[in-house]
Coordinates of C-alpha atoms in Angstrom, one line a residue:
Chain A
M1 CA -8.7 14.6 -45.2
S2 CA -6.9 12.2 -46.0
I3 CA -4.8 14.0 -48.4
E4 CA -4.0 16.4 -45.4
L5 CA -2.8 13.8 -43.7
A6 CA -0.7 12.0 -46.0
M7 CA 1.0 15.6 -46.3
R8 CA 2.0 15.9 -43.0
V9 CA 3.4 12.8 -43.0
E10 CA 5.8 13.1 -46.0
D11 CA 6.3 16.6 -43.8
K12 CA 7.3 14.9 -40.4
L13 CA 9.5 11.9 -42.7
F14 CA 11.8 14.6 -44.5
N15 CA 12.9 15.9 -40.8
N16 CA 14.8 13.0 -41.0
R17 CA 18.2 10.6 -42.8
Y18 CA 17.8 8.1 -44.8
L19 CA 20.8 6.0 -47.4
V20 CA 17.9 4.8 -50.3
D21 CA 19.4 1.4 -51.1
T22 CA 17.5 1.6 -54.4
G23 CA 16.0 -1.4 -56.6
R24 CA 16.4 -3.5 -53.4
P25 CA 13.3 -3.1 -51.3
H26 CA 13.6 -4.2 -47.7
I27 CA 10.1 -5.2 -47.8
K28 CA 7.8 -6.6 -50.3
V29 CA 4.9 -7.3 -50.8
R30 CA 3.2 -10.6 -51.7
P31 CA 1.1 -10.2 -55.0
H32 CA -2.4 -10.4 -54.9
A33 CA -5.4 -10.0 -56.2
K34 CA -7.3 -8.7 -52.5
P35 CA -5.9 -8.0 -49.8
S36 CA -5.8 -9.5 -46.4
P37 CA -7.6 -8.0 -43.9
Q38 CA -4.0 -7.6 -42.3
L39 CA -2.6 -5.9 -45.2
L40 CA -5.1 -3.1 -44.9
S41 CA -5.0 -2.8 -41.8
M42 CA -1.1 -1.2 -43.3
L43 CA -3.2 1.2 -44.9
K44 CA -3.8 3.2 -41.4
A45 CA -1.2 1.4 -39.0
C46 CA 2.0 2.4 -41.1
P47 CA 3.4 5.3 -38.9
A48 CA 5.3 6.4 -42.3
R49 CA 2.4 5.4 -43.8
C50 CA 4.4 3.1 -46.3
Y51 CA 1.6 1.2 -47.6
E52 CA -1.2 2.5 -49.9
L53 CA -3.6 1.6 -51.6
N54 CA -3.0 1.3 -55.9
E55 CA -5.8 1.3 -58.1
Q56 CA -6.6 -1.9 -58.4
G57 CA -6.9 -2.0 -54.7
Q58 CA -3.9 -4.0 -54.1
V59 CA -1.9 -2.6 -51.3
E60 CA 1.1 -2.0 -52.5
A61 CA 4.7 -0.1 -49.7
T62 CA 6.9 1.6 -51.5
V63 CA 9.6 1.1 -48.5
D64 CA 11.6 4.6 -49.0
G65 CA 10.6 6.9 -45.9
C66 CA 10.0 3.2 -43.6
I67 CA 11.4 3.8 -40.5
E68 CA 12.0 0.4 -39.8
C69 CA 9.8 0.0 -36.7
G70 CA 9.0 -3.6 -37.7
T71 CA 4.8 -2.6 -36.7
C72 CA 4.0 -4.7 -40.4
R73 CA 6.6 -7.3 -39.9
V74 CA 4.4 -7.8 -36.9
V75 CA 0.8 -7.8 -39.0
C76 CA 1.7 -9.8 -42.2
E77 CA 4.4 -11.1 -41.7
E78 CA 2.8 -14.2 -40.9
S79 CA 0.4 -14.8 -43.4
G80 CA 2.3 -14.3 -46.0
D81 CA 1.9 -11.0 -46.9
I82 CA 4.4 -9.6 -46.9
E83 CA 8.6 -10.6 -47.0
W84 CA 10.0 -8.3 -44.1
S85 CA 14.2 -8.2 -43.8
Y86 CA 16.1 -5.4 -42.3
P87 CA 17.8 -3.2 -45.5
R88 CA 21.6 -4.0 -45.9
G89 CA 24.5 -2.7 -43.8
G90 CA 24.1 1.2 -42.9
Y91 CA 21.4 1.7 -45.9
G92 CA 17.8 3.2 -44.5
V93 CA 16.7 5.6 -41.6
L94 CA 20.1 7.0 -40.3
F95 CA 18.5 8.3 -37.0
K96 CA 20.7 11.8 -35.5
F97 CA 18.5 11.5 -32.6
G98 CA 16.8 8.3 -31.6
Chain B
M1 CA 35.0 -14.1 -45.1
I2 CA 36.8 -13.0 -41.7
E3 CA 38.6 -15.8 -41.4
E4 CA 39.4 -15.7 -37.4
K5 CA 37.2 -17.3 -35.0
F6 CA 36.1 -14.7 -32.0
D7 CA 35.7 -15.9 -28.4
A8 CA 32.1 -14.5 -28.6
I9 CA 29.5 -12.0 -31.4
V10 CA 27.4 -9.8 -29.6
V11 CA 24.5 -9.4 -32.6
G12 CA 23.5 -5.2 -32.3
A13 CA 24.7 -1.8 -30.7
G14 CA 22.1 -1.1 -28.2
M15 CA 22.0 -1.2 -24.7
A16 CA 21.7 -4.4 -24.1
G17 CA 24.4 -5.4 -26.3
N18 CA 27.1 -3.0 -25.8
A19 CA 26.8 -3.8 -21.8
A20 CA 27.4 -7.1 -23.5
A21 CA 29.7 -6.0 -25.8
L22 CA 31.5 -4.6 -23.6
T23 CA 31.8 -6.5 -20.5
L24 CA 33.2 -9.6 -22.0
A25 CA 36.1 -7.3 -23.8
E26 CA 37.0 -6.3 -20.3
G27 CA 36.7 -9.4 -19.0
G28 CA 39.5 -10.2 -21.7
M29 CA 37.8 -12.2 -24.6
K30 CA 37.9 -11.6 -28.1
V31 CA 33.9 -9.6 -28.8
L32 CA 33.2 -9.1 -32.1
Q33 CA 30.2 -6.3 -32.1
L34 CA 28.2 -6.6 -35.2
E35 CA 25.7 -3.5 -35.6
R36 CA 24.1 -3.0 -39.0
G37 CA 23.7 1.4 -38.2
E38 CA 26.0 3.4 -39.6
Y39 CA 26.8 3.5 -35.8
S40 CA 26.2 2.3 -33.0
G41 CA 22.9 4.7 -32.2
S42 CA 22.2 5.5 -35.7
K43 CA 19.0 2.8 -35.5
N44 CA 18.2 2.8 -31.8
V45 CA 15.2 4.6 -30.8
Q46 CA 14.1 5.1 -26.8
G47 CA 11.8 8.1 -25.3
A48 CA 14.8 8.2 -23.7
I49 CA 16.0 8.5 -19.9
L50 CA 19.0 6.9 -18.4
Y51 CA 19.0 4.8 -15.0
A52 CA 21.8 5.5 -13.0
D53 CA 23.0 2.1 -11.5
M54 CA 22.7 0.5 -14.0
L55 CA 25.2 1.9 -16.2
E56 CA 27.7 2.4 -12.5
K57 CA 28.1 -1.1 -13.0
L58 CA 29.4 -1.0 -16.3
V59 CA 31.3 2.4 -16.7
P60 CA 31.4 3.7 -12.7
N61 CA 32.8 7.8 -13.8
F62 CA 30.4 7.6 -17.1
R63 CA 29.0 11.3 -15.7
E64 CA 32.9 11.9 -16.9
D65 CA 32.5 12.0 -20.7
A66 CA 28.6 10.9 -21.4
P67 CA 26.6 12.8 -23.6
L68 CA 24.1 13.7 -20.9
E69 CA 21.2 15.8 -21.4
R70 CA 19.7 16.8 -17.9
H71 CA 18.8 14.7 -14.8
L72 CA 15.3 14.0 -13.5
V73 CA 14.1 16.5 -10.4
E74 CA 10.3 16.4 -11.3
Q75 CA 8.1 13.5 -12.6
R76 CA 4.6 14.1 -14.0
F77 CA 1.6 12.0 -14.4
W78 CA -1.2 13.2 -16.2
M79 CA -4.7 11.6 -16.2
M80 CA -6.4 13.3 -19.6
D81 CA -9.3 13.8 -21.0
D82 CA -9.9 16.2 -24.0
R83 CA -9.9 19.7 -22.4
S84 CA -7.5 18.6 -19.0
H85 CA -5.3 17.1 -17.4
T86 CA -5.8 16.1 -13.5
G87 CA -2.0 15.4 -12.4
L88 CA 0.6 14.8 -9.9
H89 CA 3.7 16.0 -9.5
Y90 CA 6.7 14.9 -7.4
R91 CA 9.6 16.6 -7.3
S92 CA 12.7 16.6 -4.8
E93 CA 15.2 18.8 -4.5
D94 CA 16.9 15.2 -2.6
F95 CA 17.1 14.8 -6.7
N96 CA 20.1 17.4 -7.1
E97 CA 22.4 15.3 -6.0
D98 CA 26.3 14.3 -6.5
R99 CA 25.3 11.5 -8.0
P100 CA 21.7 11.8 -10.1
N101 CA 19.6 8.9 -10.3
R102 CA 18.0 9.7 -13.6
Y103 CA 19.0 11.4 -16.6
T104 CA 16.9 12.2 -19.9
I105 CA 19.5 11.2 -22.4
I106 CA 19.1 11.6 -26.6
R107 CA 19.7 7.8 -28.2
A108 CA 21.9 8.6 -31.4
Q109 CA 24.5 9.9 -28.7
F110 CA 24.6 8.0 -26.3
D111 CA 25.5 5.3 -27.8
K112 CA 27.9 6.3 -29.7
W113 CA 29.7 7.2 -27.0
F114 CA 28.6 3.9 -24.7
S115 CA 29.7 2.3 -28.6
Q116 CA 33.5 3.8 -28.4
K117 CA 34.0 2.2 -24.5
V118 CA 33.9 -0.8 -25.7
R119 CA 36.7 0.0 -28.3
E120 CA 38.4 0.9 -25.7
A121 CA 37.9 -2.2 -23.8
G122 CA 39.0 -4.0 -27.2
A123 CA 36.1 -5.3 -28.8
T124 CA 36.1 -4.8 -32.6
V125 CA 33.1 -2.7 -33.9
L126 CA 31.9 -3.2 -37.5
C127 CA 29.3 -1.2 -38.6
E128 CA 27.2 -0.9 -41.7
T129 CA 26.5 -5.3 -41.7
T130 CA 23.4 -6.4 -41.2
V131 CA 23.6 -10.5 -40.1
T132 CA 21.2 -12.1 -41.8
D133 CA 21.5 -15.4 -40.7
L134 CA 23.0 -17.9 -37.8
A135 CA 25.4 -20.2 -38.3
Q136 CA 24.5 -23.7 -36.7
D137 CA 25.9 -27.1 -37.2
S138 CA 24.5 -29.9 -37.9
H139 CA 23.3 -30.3 -34.7
G140 CA 21.6 -26.9 -34.3
K141 CA 24.4 -25.6 -31.9
V142 CA 24.7 -22.0 -33.3
I143 CA 28.7 -21.4 -34.4
G144 CA 28.2 -17.9 -35.4
V145 CA 26.6 -15.9 -37.9
R146 CA 26.2 -14.6 -41.4
T147 CA 26.6 -11.8 -42.9
D148 CA 25.5 -9.4 -45.5
R149 CA 29.1 -8.6 -46.5
R150 CA 30.9 -11.1 -49.2
D151 CA 31.5 -14.8 -47.7
G152 CA 30.0 -13.3 -44.6
E153 CA 30.1 -16.2 -42.1
I154 CA 32.4 -15.8 -39.2
H155 CA 33.0 -17.6 -36.3
A156 CA 32.5 -18.0 -32.0
D157 CA 32.0 -19.8 -28.7
I158 CA 28.9 -18.2 -28.5
V159 CA 26.3 -15.6 -29.8
V160 CA 24.8 -12.7 -28.1
L161 CA 21.4 -12.0 -29.5
A162 CA 21.0 -8.0 -28.6
E163 CA 18.9 -7.5 -32.0
G164 CA 16.3 -5.9 -30.4
V165 CA 12.3 -5.8 -30.1
N166 CA 11.9 -6.3 -33.6
G167 CA 14.7 -9.0 -34.3
M168 CA 15.5 -11.8 -37.2
L169 CA 18.1 -13.7 -36.1
G170 CA 16.2 -15.5 -33.2
T171 CA 13.1 -16.5 -34.8
R172 CA 14.0 -17.4 -38.1
A173 CA 16.2 -19.9 -36.8
G174 CA 12.9 -21.0 -34.7
L175 CA 15.3 -19.7 -31.2
R176 CA 11.8 -17.4 -30.1
E177 CA 8.7 -16.2 -31.3
R178 CA 7.8 -13.5 -33.3
P179 CA 6.3 -10.6 -31.4
K180 CA 2.8 -10.3 -31.3
A181 CA 0.4 -7.7 -32.3
E182 CA -1.2 -7.8 -28.4
K183 CA 2.7 -8.0 -26.9
V184 CA 4.5 -4.5 -28.8
A185 CA 3.0 -1.1 -28.3
L186 CA 4.1 0.8 -31.6
A187 CA 5.9 4.8 -29.8
V188 CA 5.8 7.4 -32.7
K189 CA 8.3 10.7 -31.7
E190 CA 9.2 13.7 -32.9
M191 CA 12.5 15.5 -31.7
H192 CA 10.9 19.4 -31.1
F193 CA 13.9 21.8 -30.9
L194 CA 13.7 25.0 -28.7
P195 CA 16.0 27.6 -26.7
R196 CA 17.1 26.2 -23.5
E197 CA 16.3 29.1 -21.5
I198 CA 12.6 28.7 -22.9
I199 CA 12.2 24.7 -21.9
E200 CA 14.1 26.5 -19.0
A201 CA 11.9 28.6 -18.1
R202 CA 8.1 26.5 -19.6
F203 CA 8.9 23.4 -17.1
N204 CA 10.4 25.7 -14.3
L205 CA 14.3 24.4 -14.2
K206 CA 17.1 25.9 -14.0
S207 CA 20.3 24.4 -15.1
D208 CA 20.1 20.9 -16.2
E209 CA 17.5 19.8 -14.6
G210 CA 14.8 18.4 -16.7
V211 CA 11.6 16.9 -15.8
V212 CA 9.4 13.6 -17.3
I213 CA 5.4 14.0 -18.5
E214 CA 4.0 10.5 -19.1
A215 CA -0.3 11.1 -20.1
V216 CA -2.6 8.5 -20.4
G217 CA -6.1 8.8 -20.4
T218 CA -8.4 9.9 -23.7
I219 CA -5.1 10.7 -26.3
S220 CA -4.7 7.0 -26.9
R221 CA -8.3 7.4 -28.0
G222 CA -9.5 4.1 -26.0
M223 CA -6.6 1.8 -26.8
T224 CA -4.1 0.9 -24.6
G225 CA -1.1 3.3 -24.5
M226 CA 0.5 6.2 -23.2
G227 CA 2.1 9.6 -24.3
F228 CA 5.6 11.1 -23.2
I229 CA 7.0 14.8 -22.9
Y230 CA 10.9 14.4 -22.1
A231 CA 12.2 17.7 -21.1
N232 CA 16.4 18.2 -22.5
K233 CA 18.8 20.4 -23.2
E234 CA 17.5 22.3 -26.5
C235 CA 15.3 19.5 -27.3
I236 CA 11.9 17.5 -26.2
S237 CA 10.6 14.6 -26.5
L238 CA 7.8 14.2 -27.5
G239 CA 5.8 10.5 -28.2
I240 CA 2.7 8.1 -27.9
G241 CA 2.7 5.3 -28.1
C242 CA 0.0 2.0 -28.1
L243 CA -0.2 -1.4 -28.2
V244 CA -0.2 -2.6 -32.6
A245 CA -3.3 -4.7 -31.9
D246 CA -5.1 -1.5 -30.9
F247 CA -4.1 0.0 -33.8
Q248 CA -5.5 -2.9 -36.6
R249 CA -9.1 -2.6 -34.3
T250 CA -9.6 0.9 -33.6
G251 CA -7.8 1.9 -37.6
E252 CA -6.2 4.9 -35.6
T253 CA -3.4 6.0 -37.0
P254 CA 0.1 6.7 -35.1
Y255 CA 0.2 10.2 -37.2
G256 CA -3.2 11.1 -36.3
L257 CA -2.5 10.4 -32.7
L258 CA 0.8 11.9 -32.4
D259 CA -0.4 15.2 -33.6
R260 CA -3.9 15.5 -31.2
F261 CA -1.6 15.3 -28.2
K262 CA 0.7 18.0 -29.5
R263 CA -2.8 20.2 -29.9
H264 CA -4.3 19.3 -26.6
P265 CA -4.3 22.3 -24.4
S266 CA -1.9 21.1 -22.2
V267 CA 0.7 19.8 -24.8
A268 CA 0.4 22.4 -26.6
P269 CA 2.3 26.1 -24.9
L270 CA 5.2 23.3 -24.1
I271 CA 5.9 23.6 -27.5
E272 CA 4.5 25.9 -29.4
G273 CA 7.1 27.5 -31.8
S274 CA 9.3 24.6 -31.5
E275 CA 11.3 23.2 -35.0
V276 CA 10.3 19.6 -35.4
K277 CA 14.1 18.2 -37.1
E278 CA 13.1 14.1 -36.2
Y279 CA 10.3 11.8 -36.6
S280 CA 11.0 8.2 -35.2
A281 CA 8.8 5.0 -33.7
H282 CA 9.4 1.3 -32.7
L283 CA 8.2 -1.1 -31.2
I284 CA 8.6 -1.6 -27.1
P285 CA 7.5 -5.2 -25.7
E286 CA 4.9 -5.1 -23.1
G287 CA 3.9 -8.8 -22.9
G288 CA 6.0 -9.1 -19.1
F289 CA 7.2 -11.5 -17.4
K290 CA 4.5 -14.1 -19.0
A291 CA 5.9 -13.6 -22.9
I292 CA 9.8 -13.8 -21.5
P293 CA 11.4 -16.3 -24.0
Q294 CA 14.2 -18.9 -23.6
L295 CA 17.1 -17.3 -22.4
Y296 CA 19.9 -19.2 -23.5
G297 CA 20.1 -22.8 -26.4
D298 CA 23.8 -24.4 -27.8
G299 CA 25.9 -21.5 -28.6
W300 CA 24.0 -18.3 -27.8
V301 CA 22.1 -16.1 -24.9
V302 CA 19.6 -13.6 -26.3
I303 CA 19.7 -10.6 -24.0
G304 CA 17.6 -6.7 -24.2
D305 CA 13.9 -6.0 -26.0
A306 CA 14.7 -9.3 -28.1
A307 CA 14.3 -11.5 -24.6
Q308 CA 11.1 -9.2 -24.2
L309 CA 13.2 -8.1 -21.3
N310 CA 10.6 -5.0 -20.4
N311 CA 9.0 -4.0 -17.7
T312 CA 5.6 -1.3 -18.9
I313 CA 4.6 -0.7 -15.1
H314 CA 8.2 1.7 -14.3
R315 CA 8.2 2.0 -18.6
E316 CA 11.8 0.4 -18.0
G317 CA 13.6 -1.2 -20.5
S318 CA 17.0 0.5 -20.6
N319 CA 18.4 -0.9 -17.4
L320 CA 17.1 -4.0 -18.0
A321 CA 18.7 -3.9 -21.4
M322 CA 21.4 -3.0 -19.8
T323 CA 21.5 -5.3 -16.5
S324 CA 20.3 -8.7 -18.6
G325 CA 23.7 -8.1 -21.2
R326 CA 26.1 -7.4 -18.3
I327 CA 24.5 -10.7 -17.1
A328 CA 24.6 -12.8 -19.7
A329 CA 29.1 -11.7 -19.9
E330 CA 29.4 -12.4 -16.5
A331 CA 28.1 -15.9 -17.5
I332 CA 29.7 -16.1 -19.9
L333 CA 33.1 -15.0 -18.9
Q334 CA 32.5 -17.4 -15.4
I335 CA 32.0 -20.5 -18.4
K336 CA 34.3 -19.7 -20.0
S337 CA 37.6 -18.8 -17.4
R338 CA 36.1 -23.2 -15.9
N339 CA 37.0 -23.8 -20.1
Q340 CA 33.2 -25.3 -20.2
P341 CA 31.5 -25.5 -23.4
M342 CA 28.9 -23.1 -24.2
I343 CA 25.8 -25.5 -23.9
P344 CA 22.8 -25.6 -22.3
Q345 CA 23.9 -26.8 -19.5
Y346 CA 26.1 -24.1 -18.5
L347 CA 24.5 -21.1 -19.8
A348 CA 21.5 -22.0 -17.2
L349 CA 24.0 -19.4 -15.0
Y350 CA 22.7 -16.7 -17.2
K351 CA 18.8 -17.3 -16.3
K352 CA 19.5 -18.0 -12.7
M353 CA 21.5 -15.3 -12.2
L354 CA 18.7 -13.0 -14.1
D355 CA 16.1 -14.4 -11.8
D356 CA 17.9 -13.6 -8.8
S357 CA 18.5 -9.8 -10.4
F358 CA 15.7 -7.2 -10.1
V359 CA 15.2 -7.7 -13.9
I360 CA 13.1 -10.8 -13.2
K361 CA 11.7 -10.1 -10.1
D362 CA 9.8 -7.4 -10.7
L363 CA 8.7 -8.8 -14.3
R364 CA 7.5 -11.4 -12.0
K365 CA 5.5 -9.2 -9.9
Y366 CA 4.1 -7.2 -12.8
K367 CA 3.4 -10.9 -14.5
D368 CA -0.8 -10.6 -14.4
M369 CA -0.4 -6.3 -15.4
P370 CA -0.4 -6.6 -19.5
A371 CA -3.3 -8.9 -19.0
L372 CA -5.7 -6.7 -17.2
M373 CA -4.4 -3.2 -19.2
H374 CA -5.3 -4.8 -22.4
T375 CA -8.5 -6.6 -22.0
R376 CA -9.9 -3.4 -20.0
S377 CA -8.7 -0.9 -22.4
Q378 CA -11.6 1.1 -22.3
N379 CA -11.9 1.4 -18.7
F380 CA -8.6 2.3 -17.4
F381 CA -7.9 4.7 -20.5
L382 CA -11.4 6.2 -21.6
T383 CA -13.8 5.8 -19.0
Y384 CA -11.4 6.7 -16.3
P385 CA -9.5 9.4 -17.2
Q386 CA -13.1 10.7 -18.4
L387 CA -14.7 10.7 -14.9
V388 CA -12.1 12.1 -12.6
S389 CA -12.0 14.5 -14.4
K390 CA -15.3 15.4 -14.9
A391 CA -15.5 14.7 -10.7
M392 CA -12.2 17.7 -10.6
Q393 CA -14.1 19.7 -12.3
N394 CA -16.9 19.1 -9.9
F395 CA -15.4 19.9 -7.5
L396 CA -13.3 23.1 -8.6
R397 CA -16.6 24.9 -9.9
V398 CA -18.8 27.5 -7.5
D399 CA -21.4 27.9 -8.8
G400 CA -24.0 27.8 -5.6
T401 CA -25.1 24.2 -6.0
P402 CA -25.1 22.5 -2.4
K403 CA -21.4 20.3 -2.1
I404 CA -23.7 17.1 -1.2
E405 CA -25.5 17.4 -4.5
K406 CA -22.2 17.5 -5.7
E407 CA -20.9 14.0 -4.2
K408 CA -23.9 12.8 -5.6
L409 CA -23.5 13.6 -8.4
T410 CA -20.1 12.2 -8.9
L411 CA -20.8 9.3 -7.0
R412 CA -23.7 8.9 -10.4
S413 CA -21.1 9.5 -12.1
F414 CA -19.0 6.6 -11.7
T415 CA -21.9 4.4 -11.0
S416 CA -23.4 4.8 -13.6
A417 CA -19.9 4.6 -16.2
R418 CA -19.0 1.2 -14.8
S419 CA -21.7 -0.1 -12.2
R420 CA -21.1 -0.3 -8.4
R421 CA -19.7 -4.1 -9.4
G422 CA -17.5 -3.2 -12.1
L423 CA -15.4 0.3 -9.9
F424 CA -14.8 -3.1 -7.2
G425 CA -13.9 -5.8 -9.8
D426 CA -11.2 -3.0 -11.9
A427 CA -10.4 -1.9 -8.1
F428 CA -9.9 -6.0 -7.2
R429 CA -8.5 -7.0 -10.8
L430 CA -5.6 -3.9 -10.1
V431 CA -4.9 -4.6 -6.8
R432 CA -3.6 -8.0 -7.0
A433 CA -2.1 -8.1 -10.0
W434 CA -0.2 -4.5 -9.2
R435 CA 0.4 -7.0 -5.4

């Protein structure tokens, strides 16, 4: 089920246009041993499925497909779990329709 | 560094920013507008409905060349359970008027057009530039912005923050709070493309007529939220949004909700065979009147979504954004014309003018609605739609049961689900919050 959903989100994101700022992710997850409840909630709440658990049970973010909604910022920035900024000018998602 | 100093810097090129930049430039101010996207609109997401009146005040003849999709002749409200919808439709030939009242639009295309008007009015529009910080003097007065361009500090008498719901600058500078998970909704949307004849046949439309469907019920799985379907010329905007705090609480996924909404038997036939060309997501300010931050300060004003100006009940956001942008600009122009400095004492004029407009009057009217909807989401978004559906089916299905028994059954299903006291309580609270 989760694999099927992951495929579907990737398919959705595949329709979008991006200019990826390679090596300069605009969201950084603070290194942690055990993820906070806020970070864990992003595994499901992120609409682009940017957040996933690694083999050590830590939350990692891959922001290439990010649609810059800001949900993770609202949920995780205050507790210091993530650092959030907008991509550099011109980079990131480029909506054709919006 | 851009050496010259501007009269005003507008951060953001959405509805609010464009309205402000246009009005300021037309008023003769030297305006710089900064936008982080490749072009105005490339980062902007909305349903989207355009309200003609608010745009007419800015661009009176916009119908001549603005990229409009369809003018709305019909509105449908659907209350859904898993297999049915109970609908209220309003359709009127009156909406086929010379100057239609509401249109569907595609934001990326519309904003490009709007931005062109801003440039024609004389503003300098600089895209692909992310503003990273507000520049403040030693007294905390905002004197400009810093950008991600080299030596990118630029100065102005006034900075207009039109940075949207997820604005960073105001919060980083401590001028307003970061949006809270209980006070913003996350909406996801897909653009479904179909030949226009098919859209017109499916939605019962001729030429440029349009339809909006707004839906609540089991589609949001008990969360505070709403689905929407808008008919454009050659595509359908389809999406669903719920409070971020509800997503956290339930562990539902936004794309899971969207997929279930698409598969609902009332929705699936409308988009059958379509090609999806874009998937987007956006936050929507839902806190209403009580969430509005301080709107002005030393050298700055905030407008649009960044100021939480969104009317959840009427689903109006862009018109509040445009209007607040225009009003802020008009206030700034008045202050400038009197050669007064851009300090709180004089910028209070913006708040006064906004208070006198429909923007704040409407938001004040519904000041208690967000709390009501958010604390009773199970009742309003799950229990009632299911009960209504059950009642409708009971009413319509002819099976030899005497009508008096059917009525008793329906009443019993309501009272057992919510109790008489609960029903009256909800009705009372709803009426009180609506007034």
